[in-house]
Short mmCIF file of C-alpha atoms in Angstrom, two decimals:
data_model
loop_
_atom_site.label_atom_id
_atom_site.label_comp_id
_atom_site.label_asym_id
_atom_site.label_seq_id
_atom_site.Cartn_x
_atom_site.Cartn_y
_atom_site.Cartn_z
CA UNK P 1 123.50 133.10 86.61
CA UNK P 2 123.31 132.16 90.28
CA UNK P 3 120.00 133.99 90.72
CA UNK P 4 118.56 132.26 87.65
CA UNK P 5 119.58 128.82 88.94
CA UNK P 6 118.36 129.45 92.49
CA UNK P 7 121.78 128.45 93.88
CA UNK P 8 122.30 130.80 96.82
CA UNK P 9 126.01 131.25 97.50
CA UNK P 10 125.78 134.53 99.38
CA UNK P 11 126.61 135.12 103.01
CA UNK P 12 124.40 133.79 105.79
CA UNK P 13 121.38 136.01 106.45
CA UNK P 14 120.76 137.06 102.85
CA UNK P 15 119.15 133.79 101.77
CA UNK P 16 115.55 134.53 102.77
CA UNK P 17 115.70 138.05 101.34
CA UNK P 18 117.04 136.82 97.98
CA UNK P 19 114.43 134.05 97.83
CA UNK P 20 111.64 136.58 98.34
CA UNK P 21 113.17 138.93 95.74
CA UNK P 22 113.21 136.08 93.21
CA UNK P 23 109.60 135.29 94.02
CA UNK P 24 108.17 138.77 93.50
CA UNK P 25 110.44 139.88 90.66
CA UNK P 26 109.82 136.82 88.51
CA UNK P 27 113.48 136.74 87.39
CA UNK P 28 113.94 135.24 83.91
CA UNK P 29 116.64 135.34 81.26
CA UNK P 30 116.29 137.89 78.45
CA UNK P 31 115.80 136.68 74.87
CA UNK P 32 119.51 136.67 73.93
CA UNK P 33 120.69 135.06 77.17
CA UNK P 34 117.85 132.55 77.00
CA UNK P 35 118.93 131.55 73.47
CA UNK P 36 122.54 131.09 74.59
CA UNK P 37 121.52 129.01 77.62
CA UNK P 38 119.28 126.76 75.52
CA UNK P 39 122.15 126.02 73.15
CA UNK P 40 124.53 125.35 76.03
CA UNK P 41 122.08 122.96 77.68
CA UNK P 42 120.94 121.22 74.47
CA UNK P 43 124.03 121.25 72.21
CA UNK P 44 122.51 118.80 69.71
CA UNK P 45 120.25 121.64 68.52
CA UNK P 46 123.18 123.53 66.95
CA UNK P 47 125.47 121.25 64.93
CA UNK P 48 128.44 122.38 62.84
CA UNK P 49 130.28 120.53 60.08
CA UNK P 50 133.55 118.95 61.14
CA UNK P 51 136.68 120.79 59.92
CA UNK P 52 137.69 119.46 56.48
CA UNK P 53 141.31 118.95 57.64
CA UNK P 54 140.20 116.40 60.25
CA UNK P 55 141.37 112.91 59.26
CA UNK P 56 138.47 111.12 60.94
CA UNK P 57 134.71 110.80 60.72
CA UNK P 58 133.14 112.03 63.93
CA UNK P 59 130.41 109.94 65.48
CA UNK P 60 127.14 111.88 65.97
CA UNK P 61 127.76 112.52 69.68
CA UNK P 62 131.36 113.60 68.91
CA UNK P 63 130.07 116.10 66.33
CA UNK P 64 127.70 117.41 69.01
CA UNK P 65 130.64 117.75 71.41
CA UNK P 66 132.79 119.59 68.89
CA UNK P 67 129.92 121.95 67.99
CA UNK P 68 129.29 122.64 71.68
CA UNK P 69 132.96 123.32 72.38
CA UNK P 70 133.08 125.70 69.42
CA UNK P 71 130.00 127.57 70.65
CA UNK P 72 131.15 127.87 74.27
CA UNK P 73 134.74 128.93 73.51
CA UNK P 74 133.61 131.54 70.95
CA UNK P 75 131.59 133.11 73.76
CA UNK P 76 134.81 133.29 75.78
CA UNK P 77 133.38 130.93 78.39
CA UNK P 78 135.01 127.88 80.00
CA UNK P 79 133.85 124.43 78.88
CA UNK P 80 134.25 121.11 80.69
CA UNK P 81 134.13 118.12 78.35
CA UNK P 82 133.40 115.37 80.87
CA UNK P 83 132.59 112.42 78.63
CA UNK P 84 133.25 108.92 79.91
CA UNK P 85 136.75 107.60 79.30
CA UNK P 86 137.01 106.05 75.85
CA UNK P 87 134.33 108.16 74.13
CA UNK P 88 136.91 110.22 72.22
CA UNK P 89 137.38 113.51 74.09
CA UNK P 90 140.74 113.93 72.32
CA UNK P 91 139.36 113.89 68.76
CA UNK P 92 136.63 116.40 69.72
CA UNK P 93 139.23 118.84 71.08
CA UNK P 94 141.52 118.30 68.08
CA UNK P 95 138.53 119.21 65.87
CA UNK P 96 138.21 122.47 67.82
CA UNK P 97 141.92 123.24 67.31
CA UNK P 98 141.55 122.66 63.56
CA UNK P 99 138.54 124.99 63.55
CA UNK P 100 140.68 127.72 65.18
CA UNK P 101 143.44 127.14 62.62
CA UNK P 102 141.16 127.82 59.66
CA UNK P 103 139.99 131.09 61.22
CA UNK P 104 143.16 132.84 62.39
CA UNK P 105 142.46 135.71 64.74
CA UNK P 106 145.32 137.85 63.40
CA UNK P 107 147.89 137.77 60.60
CA UNK P 108 150.37 136.12 62.94
CA UNK P 109 149.46 132.91 64.69
CA UNK P 110 148.44 132.85 68.31
CA UNK P 111 149.15 129.43 69.73
CA UNK P 112 146.88 127.44 71.99
CA UNK P 113 148.27 125.65 75.05
CA UNK P 114 147.57 122.04 75.97
CA UNK P 115 148.56 120.89 79.47
CA UNK P 116 148.75 117.11 80.08
CA UNK P 117 150.23 114.62 82.56
CA UNK P 118 153.73 113.65 81.37
CA UNK P 119 152.58 110.08 80.70
CA UNK P 120 150.14 111.31 78.01
CA UNK P 121 152.59 113.29 75.84
CA UNK P 122 153.18 110.30 73.56
CA UNK P 123 149.42 109.67 73.24
CA UNK P 124 148.73 113.26 72.20
CA UNK P 125 151.58 113.24 69.66
CA UNK P 126 150.16 110.07 68.13
CA UNK P 127 146.59 111.44 68.04
CA UNK P 128 147.67 114.79 66.56
CA UNK P 129 149.66 113.00 63.88
CA UNK P 130 146.77 110.68 63.10
CA UNK P 131 143.82 113.10 63.12
CA UNK P 132 145.39 116.53 62.43
CA UNK P 133 148.72 116.32 60.57
CA UNK P 134 148.19 119.92 59.38
CA UNK P 135 148.42 121.29 62.95
CA UNK P 136 151.84 122.76 63.72
CA UNK P 137 152.80 121.98 67.32
CA UNK P 138 155.76 121.64 69.68
CA UNK P 139 156.27 120.01 73.06
CA UNK P 140 157.77 121.90 76.01
CA UNK P 141 159.22 119.15 78.19
CA UNK P 142 162.75 117.85 78.96
CA UNK P 143 161.92 114.54 77.24
CA UNK P 144 161.32 116.37 73.94
CA UNK P 145 163.31 118.83 71.85
CA UNK P 146 162.38 120.82 68.79
CA UNK P 147 163.84 120.04 65.38
CA UNK P 148 166.91 122.19 66.04
CA UNK P 149 167.54 120.52 69.39
CA UNK P 150 166.87 123.66 71.41
CA UNK P 151 164.15 124.66 73.80
CA UNK P 152 160.82 126.05 72.58
CA UNK P 153 160.16 129.62 73.67
CA UNK P 154 157.62 132.41 73.06
CA UNK P 155 159.20 133.26 69.68
CA UNK P 156 158.51 129.76 68.35
CA UNK P 157 155.01 129.79 69.84
CA UNK P 158 154.11 132.68 67.52
CA UNK P 159 154.63 130.38 64.52
CA UNK P 160 152.70 127.38 65.85
CA UNK P 161 149.08 126.32 66.34
CA UNK P 162 149.68 124.46 69.60
CA UNK P 163 152.15 124.10 72.44
CA UNK P 164 151.96 120.90 74.50
CA UNK P 165 153.39 120.88 78.02
CA UNK P 166 152.88 119.23 81.40
CA UNK P 167 151.51 120.37 84.76
CA UNK P 168 154.98 120.10 86.26
CA UNK P 169 156.55 122.29 83.57
CA UNK P 170 154.08 125.12 84.25
CA UNK P 171 155.60 125.59 87.71
CA UNK P 172 159.14 125.79 86.27
CA UNK P 173 158.60 127.72 83.01
CA UNK P 174 157.77 131.42 83.46
CA UNK P 175 157.11 132.32 79.81
CA UNK P 176 154.19 129.87 79.64
CA UNK P 177 152.42 131.95 82.29
CA UNK P 178 153.26 135.27 80.59
CA UNK P 179 152.08 134.33 77.08
CA UNK P 180 148.57 135.28 75.93
CA UNK P 181 147.15 131.97 74.70
CA UNK P 182 144.30 131.65 72.26
CA UNK P 183 142.84 128.53 73.84
CA UNK P 184 143.94 126.83 77.06
CA UNK P 185 143.18 123.11 77.36
CA UNK P 186 143.70 120.88 80.38
CA UNK P 187 143.69 117.11 79.87
CA UNK P 188 143.00 114.96 82.94
CA UNK P 189 141.83 118.21 84.53
CA UNK P 190 141.22 116.50 87.86
CA UNK P 191 144.92 117.35 88.33
CA UNK P 192 143.74 120.79 89.58
CA UNK P 193 141.11 119.45 91.99
CA UNK P 194 143.17 120.65 94.98
CA UNK P 195 143.09 124.44 94.79
CA UNK P 196 146.05 124.82 97.16
CA UNK P 197 148.76 122.99 95.20
CA UNK P 198 151.56 124.69 93.26
CA UNK P 199 150.49 123.19 89.94
CA UNK P 200 146.87 124.32 90.42
CA UNK P 201 148.02 127.85 91.20
CA UNK P 202 150.32 127.80 88.15
CA UNK P 203 147.44 126.71 85.90
CA UNK P 204 145.20 129.52 87.19
CA UNK P 205 147.89 132.12 86.45
CA UNK P 206 147.66 131.33 82.72
CA UNK P 207 145.90 133.79 80.41
CA UNK P 208 143.75 132.69 77.46
CA UNK P 209 140.79 133.85 75.40
CA UNK P 210 138.89 130.66 76.33
CA UNK P 211 139.42 127.57 78.46
CA UNK P 212 138.60 123.88 78.08
CA UNK P 213 138.90 121.17 80.74
CA UNK P 214 138.90 117.51 79.73
CA UNK P 215 138.09 115.01 82.46
CA UNK P 216 136.06 111.86 82.88
CA UNK P 217 135.82 112.59 86.61
CA UNK P 218 134.76 116.21 87.26
CA UNK P 219 134.01 115.31 90.89
CA UNK P 220 136.58 112.79 92.07
CA UNK P 221 136.45 112.88 95.85
CA UNK P 222 134.34 115.77 97.11
CA UNK P 223 132.34 118.70 95.79
CA UNK P 224 135.27 121.06 96.46
CA UNK P 225 136.83 119.39 93.37
CA UNK P 226 134.02 120.96 91.37
CA UNK P 227 134.72 124.39 92.86
CA UNK P 228 138.41 124.25 91.92
CA UNK P 229 137.56 123.15 88.37
CA UNK P 230 135.09 126.02 87.92
CA UNK P 231 137.48 128.50 89.53
CA UNK P 232 139.64 127.70 86.48
CA UNK P 233 136.88 127.55 83.85
CA UNK P 234 134.58 130.40 84.91
CA UNK P 235 136.06 132.16 87.96
CA UNK P 236 133.46 133.52 90.36
CA UNK P 237 130.52 131.47 89.11
CA UNK P 238 130.55 129.24 92.20
CA UNK P 239 131.47 132.10 94.53
CA UNK P 240 134.51 131.99 96.78
CA UNK P 241 135.82 128.70 98.16
CA UNK P 242 134.39 129.63 101.56
CA UNK P 243 130.94 130.50 100.16
CA UNK P 244 130.80 127.27 98.14
CA UNK P 245 131.91 125.18 101.12
CA UNK P 246 129.16 126.70 103.27
CA UNK P 247 126.58 126.14 100.50
CA UNK P 248 127.57 122.46 100.11
CA UNK P 249 127.48 121.89 103.87
CA UNK P 250 123.87 123.13 103.97
CA UNK P 251 122.97 120.75 101.14
CA UNK P 252 124.54 117.76 102.88
CA UNK P 253 123.19 118.58 106.34
CA UNK P 254 119.58 119.04 105.23
CA UNK P 255 118.07 116.01 103.43
CA UNK P 256 115.16 118.17 102.25
CA UNK P 257 117.42 120.51 100.28
CA UNK P 258 117.76 119.76 96.57
CA UNK P 259 120.92 119.62 94.47
CA UNK P 260 118.86 120.93 91.52
CA UNK P 261 119.96 124.62 91.85
CA UNK P 262 123.64 123.59 91.80
CA UNK P 263 122.98 121.27 88.87
CA UNK P 264 121.23 124.10 86.99
CA UNK P 265 124.15 126.44 87.68
CA UNK P 266 126.92 124.17 86.34
CA UNK P 267 125.01 122.27 83.65
CA UNK P 268 125.51 124.82 80.81
CA UNK P 269 129.30 124.46 81.09
CA UNK P 270 129.61 120.67 81.48
CA UNK P 271 128.98 118.22 78.66
CA UNK P 272 128.95 114.66 79.98
CA UNK P 273 127.94 111.59 77.98
CA UNK P 274 128.10 108.04 79.36
CA UNK P 275 129.09 104.93 77.43
CA UNK P 276 126.28 103.04 79.11
CA UNK P 277 123.72 105.39 77.54
CA UNK P 278 122.56 103.68 74.34
CA UNK P 279 121.35 107.05 73.01
CA UNK P 280 124.99 108.14 72.95
CA UNK P 281 126.60 105.05 71.50
CA UNK P 282 124.72 101.88 70.66
CA UNK P 283 127.60 99.77 69.33
CA UNK P 284 129.62 99.51 72.56
CA UNK P 285 129.11 96.20 74.41
CA UNK P 286 127.94 96.02 77.99
CA UNK P 287 130.11 96.25 81.10
CA UNK P 288 129.27 94.05 84.07
CA UNK P 289 130.89 94.68 87.45
CA UNK P 290 130.98 91.97 90.12
CA UNK P 291 132.54 91.80 93.56
CA UNK P 292 134.85 88.79 93.79
CA UNK P 293 134.85 87.95 97.49
CA UNK P 294 137.96 86.22 98.79
CA UNK P 295 138.75 84.51 102.08
CA UNK P 296 141.97 84.86 104.05
CA UNK P 297 144.44 82.04 104.59
CA UNK P 298 145.15 81.23 108.26
CA UNK P 299 148.55 82.89 107.92
CA UNK P 300 146.91 86.06 106.53
CA UNK P 301 144.33 86.10 109.34
CA UNK P 302 147.05 85.83 112.01
CA UNK P 303 149.07 88.67 110.45
CA UNK P 304 145.92 90.79 110.13
CA UNK P 305 144.97 90.39 113.79
CA UNK P 306 148.52 91.23 114.87
CA UNK P 307 148.45 94.40 112.73
CA UNK P 308 145.11 95.51 114.27
CA UNK P 309 146.52 94.95 117.79
CA UNK P 310 149.62 97.01 116.91
CA UNK P 311 147.38 99.79 115.57
CA UNK P 312 145.47 99.89 118.87
CA UNK P 313 148.75 100.27 120.81
CA UNK P 314 150.09 102.98 118.50
CA UNK P 315 146.85 104.99 118.67
CA UNK P 316 147.22 105.34 122.43
CA UNK P 317 150.58 107.10 122.03
CA UNK P 318 149.91 109.19 118.88
CA UNK P 319 147.96 112.36 118.14
CA UNK P 320 147.62 115.05 115.45
CA UNK P 321 149.73 114.59 112.32
CA UNK P 322 151.57 111.64 113.88
CA UNK P 323 148.25 109.83 114.46
CA UNK P 324 147.20 110.41 110.87
CA UNK P 325 150.49 108.93 109.66
CA UNK P 326 150.06 105.88 111.89
CA UNK P 327 146.53 105.25 110.60
CA UNK P 328 147.49 105.57 106.94
CA UNK P 329 150.55 103.33 107.34
CA UNK P 330 148.56 100.60 109.09
CA UNK P 331 145.71 100.78 106.58
CA UNK P 332 148.24 100.26 103.80
CA UNK P 333 149.72 97.32 105.72
CA UNK P 334 146.28 95.73 106.16
CA UNK P 335 145.67 96.00 102.42
CA UNK P 336 149.03 94.35 101.70
CA UNK P 337 148.21 91.50 104.08
CA UNK P 338 144.91 91.01 102.22
CA UNK P 339 146.88 90.67 98.97
CA UNK P 340 149.55 88.21 100.13
CA UNK P 341 151.59 87.77 103.35
CA UNK P 342 154.82 87.99 101.35
CA UNK P 343 154.07 91.63 100.58
CA UNK P 344 154.43 92.45 104.27
CA UNK P 345 157.05 89.93 105.35
CA UNK P 346 159.30 90.54 102.35
CA UNK P 347 160.09 86.81 102.03
CA UNK P 348 159.21 86.70 98.31
CA UNK P 349 157.34 83.45 98.99
CA UNK P 350 154.27 84.11 96.86
CA UNK P 351 152.79 80.60 97.00
CA UNK P 352 149.11 80.65 96.03
CA UNK P 353 147.97 78.59 99.04
CA UNK P 354 149.09 81.39 101.39
CA UNK P 355 146.67 83.96 99.87
CA UNK P 356 142.92 83.79 99.37
CA UNK P 357 143.19 86.37 96.57
CA UNK P 358 145.77 84.33 94.64
CA UNK P 359 143.50 81.29 94.89
CA UNK P 360 140.49 83.30 93.68
CA UNK P 361 142.60 84.73 90.85
CA UNK P 362 143.53 81.19 89.80
CA UNK P 363 139.87 80.18 89.56
CA UNK P 364 138.98 83.16 87.37
CA UNK P 365 142.14 83.05 85.23
CA UNK P 366 141.77 79.34 84.46
CA UNK P 367 138.28 79.96 83.11
CA UNK P 368 139.47 82.93 81.03
CA UNK P 369 142.38 80.86 79.68
CA UNK P 370 140.03 78.02 78.71
CA UNK P 371 138.00 80.51 76.62
CA UNK P 372 141.19 81.92 75.08
CA UNK P 373 140.21 85.40 76.23
CA UNK P 374 142.47 88.16 77.59
CA UNK P 375 142.56 89.95 80.92
CA UNK P 376 143.94 93.06 82.61
CA UNK P 377 144.98 92.93 86.27
CA UNK P 378 145.34 96.22 88.18
CA UNK P 379 147.11 96.65 91.51
CA UNK P 380 148.19 99.79 93.35
CA UNK P 381 151.36 98.04 94.57
CA UNK P 382 154.29 97.91 92.18
CA UNK P 383 156.06 95.21 94.23
CA UNK P 384 153.31 92.67 93.57
CA UNK P 385 153.13 93.14 89.76
CA UNK P 386 155.95 90.68 88.97
CA UNK P 387 154.75 87.94 91.38
CA UNK P 388 151.26 88.24 89.89
CA UNK P 389 152.65 87.95 86.36
CA UNK P 390 154.77 84.91 87.31
CA UNK P 391 151.73 83.23 88.87
CA UNK P 392 149.45 83.98 85.89
CA UNK P 393 152.08 82.65 83.45
CA UNK P 394 151.74 79.21 85.07
CA UNK P 395 147.97 79.35 84.58
CA UNK P 396 147.94 80.57 80.98
CA UNK P 397 150.94 78.47 79.95
CA UNK P 398 152.81 81.49 78.59
CA UNK P 399 154.07 84.85 79.88
CA UNK P 400 152.16 88.09 79.86
CA UNK P 401 153.18 91.72 80.24
CA UNK P 402 153.90 94.00 83.21
CA UNK P 403 153.68 97.82 83.26
CA UNK P 404 154.41 100.11 86.20
CA UNK P 405 155.90 103.53 86.93
CA UNK P 406 159.38 102.29 86.05
CA UNK P 407 158.38 101.25 82.51
CA UNK P 408 159.78 103.66 79.91
CA UNK P 409 157.41 105.50 77.56
CA UNK P 410 158.69 103.76 74.37
CA UNK P 411 158.29 100.35 76.05
CA UNK P 412 154.71 101.19 77.09
CA UNK P 413 153.74 101.71 73.46
CA UNK P 414 155.47 98.48 72.43
CA UNK P 415 153.65 96.56 75.17
CA UNK P 416 150.27 97.99 74.18
CA UNK P 417 150.86 97.11 70.51
CA UNK P 418 151.89 93.56 71.45
CA UNK P 419 148.91 93.05 73.72
CA UNK P 420 146.45 94.37 71.16
CA UNK P 421 147.52 91.81 68.56
CA UNK P 422 145.19 88.82 68.29
CA UNK P 423 148.07 86.44 69.01
CA UNK P 424 149.53 88.73 71.68
CA UNK P 425 150.09 87.90 75.36
CA UNK P 426 146.98 86.68 77.21
CA UNK P 427 147.27 88.96 80.24
CA UNK P 428 148.62 92.36 81.27
CA UNK P 429 149.46 93.26 84.89
CA UNK P 430 149.47 97.03 85.47
CA UNK P 431 150.06 99.32 88.41
CA UNK P 432 146.97 101.49 88.83
CA UNK P 433 148.71 104.88 88.67
CA UNK P 434 150.91 104.08 85.64
CA UNK P 435 148.38 102.04 83.66
CA UNK P 436 145.12 103.69 84.70
CA UNK P 437 145.06 106.40 82.01
CA UNK P 438 146.01 106.89 78.39
CA UNK P 439 146.19 103.24 77.25
CA UNK P 440 143.92 101.50 74.74
CA UNK P 441 143.66 97.82 75.67
CA UNK P 442 140.43 96.72 74.01
CA UNK P 443 141.65 93.18 73.23
CA UNK P 444 140.94 92.38 76.90
CA UNK P 445 137.39 91.46 77.87
CA UNK P 446 138.13 90.92 81.57
CA UNK P 447 139.39 93.47 84.10
CA UNK P 448 140.50 92.46 87.58
CA UNK P 449 141.07 94.98 90.37
CA UNK P 450 143.30 92.83 92.57
CA UNK P 451 143.27 95.38 95.37
CA UNK P 452 140.83 98.24 95.74
CA UNK P 453 141.87 101.83 95.22
CA UNK P 454 139.44 103.47 97.56
CA UNK P 455 138.31 106.04 95.02
CA UNK P 456 135.98 104.54 92.39
CA UNK P 457 136.69 107.34 89.89
CA UNK P 458 140.33 106.19 89.64
CA UNK P 459 139.23 102.56 89.45
CA UNK P 460 136.76 103.31 86.66
CA UNK P 461 139.45 105.09 84.65
CA UNK P 462 141.51 101.90 84.80
CA UNK P 463 138.54 99.75 83.77
CA UNK P 464 138.07 102.04 80.79
CA UNK P 465 141.39 100.85 79.31
CA UNK P 466 139.27 97.93 78.05
CA UNK P 467 135.71 99.35 78.07
CA UNK P 468 136.05 101.93 75.30
CA UNK P 469 135.41 102.45 71.60
CA UNK P 470 136.89 99.54 69.65
CA UNK P 471 135.75 96.96 72.22
CA UNK P 472 133.78 94.21 70.48
CA UNK P 473 133.04 91.98 73.47
CA UNK P 474 131.18 92.43 76.73
CA UNK P 475 133.55 93.47 79.51
CA UNK P 476 133.44 91.70 82.87
CA UNK P 477 135.01 93.57 85.80
CA UNK P 478 136.02 91.61 88.93
CA UNK P 479 136.66 93.63 92.10
CA UNK P 480 138.54 91.58 94.69
CA UNK P 481 137.39 92.07 98.29
CA UNK P 482 138.53 90.08 101.34
CA UNK P 483 135.48 89.28 103.46
CA UNK P 484 135.40 90.32 107.09
CA UNK P 485 138.23 92.84 106.63
CA UNK P 486 138.66 96.57 106.14
CA UNK P 487 138.30 96.01 102.37
CA UNK P 488 134.67 94.97 102.75
CA UNK P 489 133.83 97.96 104.96
CA UNK P 490 135.60 100.41 102.65
CA UNK P 491 133.57 99.04 99.73
CA UNK P 492 130.36 99.72 101.67
CA UNK P 493 131.54 103.23 102.56
CA UNK P 494 132.36 104.11 98.94
CA UNK P 495 128.93 102.97 97.80
CA UNK P 496 127.31 105.37 100.27
CA UNK P 497 129.66 108.29 99.61
CA UNK P 498 129.39 108.16 95.81
CA UNK P 499 125.77 109.33 95.88
CA UNK P 500 126.75 112.94 96.73
CA UNK P 501 128.61 113.49 93.46
CA UNK P 502 125.94 111.68 91.45
CA UNK P 503 123.32 114.08 92.75
CA UNK P 504 125.45 117.16 92.09
CA UNK P 505 126.29 116.70 88.40
CA UNK P 506 124.83 113.35 87.46
CA UNK P 507 126.56 110.17 86.36
CA UNK P 508 129.86 110.47 88.19
CA UNK P 509 131.39 108.28 90.86
CA UNK P 510 133.02 109.70 93.91
CA UNK P 511 134.45 108.38 97.16
CA UNK P 512 135.68 110.17 100.22
CA UNK P 513 137.61 108.16 102.74
CA UNK P 514 137.98 109.98 106.04
CA UNK P 515 139.24 107.12 108.16
CA UNK P 516 142.04 109.21 109.66
CA UNK P 517 139.42 111.42 111.31
CA UNK P 518 137.53 108.62 113.05
CA UNK P 519 137.96 108.33 116.81
CA UNK P 520 140.00 105.38 118.08
CA UNK P 521 137.07 103.11 118.96
CA UNK P 522 135.27 103.68 115.66
CA UNK P 523 138.48 103.12 113.68
CA UNK P 524 139.37 99.88 115.46
CA UNK P 525 135.80 98.65 114.95
CA UNK P 526 136.16 99.52 111.26
CA UNK P 527 139.40 97.57 110.68
CA UNK P 528 138.84 94.62 113.05
CA UNK P 529 138.81 91.12 111.62
CA UNK P 530 135.56 89.16 111.49
CA UNK P 531 137.04 85.64 111.62
CA UNK P 532 133.78 83.89 110.73
CA UNK P 533 133.55 85.87 107.51
CA UNK P 534 137.25 85.95 106.70
CA UNK P 535 138.18 82.26 106.80
CA UNK P 536 136.43 79.51 104.90
CA UNK P 537 135.28 76.77 107.22
#
């Protein structure tokens, strides 16, 4: 497969020889392999009927996705369903599970395994109940118990179609790694992007006849994410980690080299459709993203300059791991100052006139309130969720909702149901990590990123709480950026960095922030305050 694609992942010195071999041998796929590759690359050419037990009508692109998954997994290959968030990856995979159920491989059942983040257990239970009530499943997690109140083990698995568990449970539950699964599915598969973590190693110890990865962000930060994902799906296809790293370095160092061979190599195993592609789905409204530039108050500017001066002092005395910790801590502090001085001082005095972002939020929220529209506000800082909600309540004339890591799972569902009602609360403030995945909040037509998570893939997942199937209005996304500060320079850096992932697989956003590795002068130049830009005259 590597020779066919032209992606050379062999050791240094063999490249020229292999290129010449390809040239004079005229290497092509045989008839059978060529037929398989054509179907993998153009899945719409081989459509199946949806399983009759499915309690939903698949959209045309979802039927294509299900047919493709069925084809790939029957070959025993690994498939990455990388559709945009909100396009219905779950219902496509549930269709595949129903297809397996109607064609049992033996007299006794062989269960499939679904691994999800703990926060998505409730979502999967709801979707399975809605779309596939005939599927017999159990959840292996402390928050759940089977009907008898005991723990699910390998004996029960033999009577079920599906076992649902979490990445954390894989590390602690030996029998999950010893069982021979029929199909292994990872949801939010970017969880295994780091090949060195315990949970990634636990996932790769699992045994199954076929593997499926579900992710809207197959390359989240760097191309090594792609290697780790394929080391799970189709081990060996992208060579060893060292070979792939060397290959990528050559691509990035030489502007004349093309990403096309890598794209050709991975394309048969990744199916990615974008909501913005009208050929995929024509009845989803448009999404418009705008940068909402904010100024700093004088108090913010003074705090910011003090923090930069402190960073300069600390850099002189720190090195190695300690230096990295200093840089990360001060970057976080600078971001908090950009939000509101009270976040840093701990005074709880969140008056709007002390923060440029609060004043900008007021301008936008007042207009949204006048139109009687709804909004989502995302922040990475839990401590600012309540002050934001209190402030917005004064603008909308009634309270909204707040969700963060401390919100219980039952309450999350209640909040979502309340917000989705036409007469529900007008705004929802969410912490990025807790509210960025697994929630359907299509009653909102405005999304505000109050502070920037410096990885656009994570940010886009949060935006997709509103921009997904079921949305009837155009979605306007406001990204708050304080002018003349580190936020503005990070935004510029992300824009440049994201092009690498786009070229590798197409259509994905990526950002790689390596500020901790800058030398002192470059770092201080990066974070310094441009007073002319930062403060309104």
